[in-house]
GROMACS .gro file of C-alpha atoms in nm:
model
   82
    1MET     CA    1   0.621  -1.822   2.173
    2LYS     CA    2   0.760  -1.475   2.214
    3ILE     CA    3   0.574  -1.171   2.087
    4SER     CA    4   0.850  -1.094   1.835
    5GLU     CA    5   0.831  -1.449   1.696
    6TYR     CA    6   0.453  -1.423   1.673
    7ASN     CA    7   0.473  -1.089   1.490
    8GLU     CA    8   0.732  -1.227   1.248
    9MET     CA    9   0.516  -1.532   1.176
   10MET     CA   10   0.203  -1.320   1.119
   11ALA     CA   11   0.392  -1.083   0.889
   12TYR     CA   12   0.500  -1.382   0.682
   13LEU     CA   13   0.153  -1.539   0.671
   14LEU     CA   14  -0.023  -1.214   0.583
   15ARG     CA   15   0.229  -1.095   0.323
   16PRO     CA   16   0.080  -0.975  -0.009
   17ARG     CA   17   0.089  -1.227  -0.290
   18GLN     CA   18   0.176  -1.046  -0.607
   19LYS     CA   19   0.178  -1.350  -0.833
   20PHE     CA   20  -0.191  -1.437  -0.794
   21ALA     CA   21  -0.341  -1.090  -0.771
   22ASN     CA   22  -0.484  -1.094  -1.124
   23GLY     CA   23  -0.636  -1.436  -1.177
   24GLY     CA   24  -0.522  -1.707  -0.943
   25ILE     CA   25  -0.388  -2.051  -1.011
   26ALA     CA   26  -0.604  -2.118  -1.316
   27GLU     CA   27  -0.478  -1.805  -1.488
   28GLU     CA   28  -0.117  -1.893  -1.406
   29LEU     CA   29  -0.153  -2.244  -1.549
   30LYS     CA   30  -0.331  -2.131  -1.866
   31GLU     CA   31  -0.069  -1.862  -1.922
   32PHE     CA   32   0.209  -2.120  -1.889
   33VAL     CA   33   0.037  -2.351  -2.139
   34GLU     CA   34  -0.010  -2.071  -2.394
   35LYS     CA   35   0.355  -1.964  -2.370
   36PHE     CA   36   0.467  -2.326  -2.401
   37LYS     CA   37   0.251  -2.378  -2.712
   38LEU     CA   38   0.396  -2.071  -2.881
   39LYS     CA   39   0.754  -2.166  -2.799
   40ASN     CA   40   0.743  -2.542  -2.873
   41LEU     CA   41   0.455  -2.567  -3.124
   42ARG     CA   42   0.288  -2.850  -2.927
   43ILE     CA   43   0.092  -2.891  -2.605
   44PRO     CA   44   0.295  -2.962  -2.291
   45THR     CA   45   0.289  -3.285  -2.095
   46GLN     CA   46   0.164  -3.285  -1.740
   47ASN     CA   47   0.520  -3.337  -1.617
   48GLU     CA   48   0.644  -3.031  -1.808
   49ILE     CA   49   0.372  -2.821  -1.645
   50ILE     CA   50   0.469  -2.954  -1.302
   51LYS     CA   51   0.834  -2.861  -1.362
   52GLY     CA   52   0.747  -2.522  -1.510
   53THR     CA   53   0.498  -2.404  -1.250
   54GLY     CA   54   0.577  -2.607  -0.940
   55ARG     CA   55   0.212  -2.710  -0.904
   56ALA     CA   56   0.097  -3.058  -0.806
   57SER     CA   57  -0.051  -3.295  -1.062
   58LYS     CA   58  -0.386  -3.294  -0.882
   59THR     CA   59  -0.400  -2.915  -0.913
   60ILE     CA   60  -0.317  -2.929  -1.282
   61LYS     CA   61  -0.586  -3.191  -1.347
   62SER     CA   62  -0.846  -2.983  -1.165
   63TYR     CA   63  -0.777  -2.659  -1.356
   64LEU     CA   64  -0.678  -2.784  -1.703
   65THR     CA   65  -0.837  -3.023  -1.952
   66GLU     CA   66  -0.646  -3.336  -2.049
   67GLY     CA   67  -0.595  -3.361  -2.425
   68GLN     CA   68  -0.672  -2.994  -2.481
   69ASP     CA   69  -0.443  -2.809  -2.238
   70PHE     CA   70  -0.192  -3.086  -2.173
   71ALA     CA   71  -0.105  -3.413  -2.342
   72LYS     CA   72  -0.254  -3.731  -2.205
   73PRO     CA   73  -0.005  -3.973  -2.049
   74LEU     CA   74   0.143  -4.230  -2.284
   75THR     CA   75   0.060  -4.595  -2.251
   76LYS     CA   76   0.347  -4.839  -2.205
   77LEU     CA   77   0.319  -4.940  -2.571
   78GLU     CA   78   0.332  -4.579  -2.693
   79ALA     CA   79   0.630  -4.504  -2.469
   80ALA     CA   80   0.811  -4.813  -2.597
   81LYS     CA   81   0.768  -4.694  -2.957
   82LEU     CA   82   0.941  -4.367  -2.874
   0.00000   0.00000   0.00000
């Protein structure tokens, strides 16, 4: 690896992260949920949070509470009724 390639890689890895400076992932997820609730007058599904934030489902489950922050997944019977 050339020195210039190494310097470019290190500049990328050590770049400042503006998005998480004030609260991290948990704050980002909670903010998304609050905005969603105000806009749609219901709690979001886990899939809507994934699409809106780009976070993995495991991350969402670890930072948010099912049933309170996001809707629990539907059973096959409930989905069939819809």
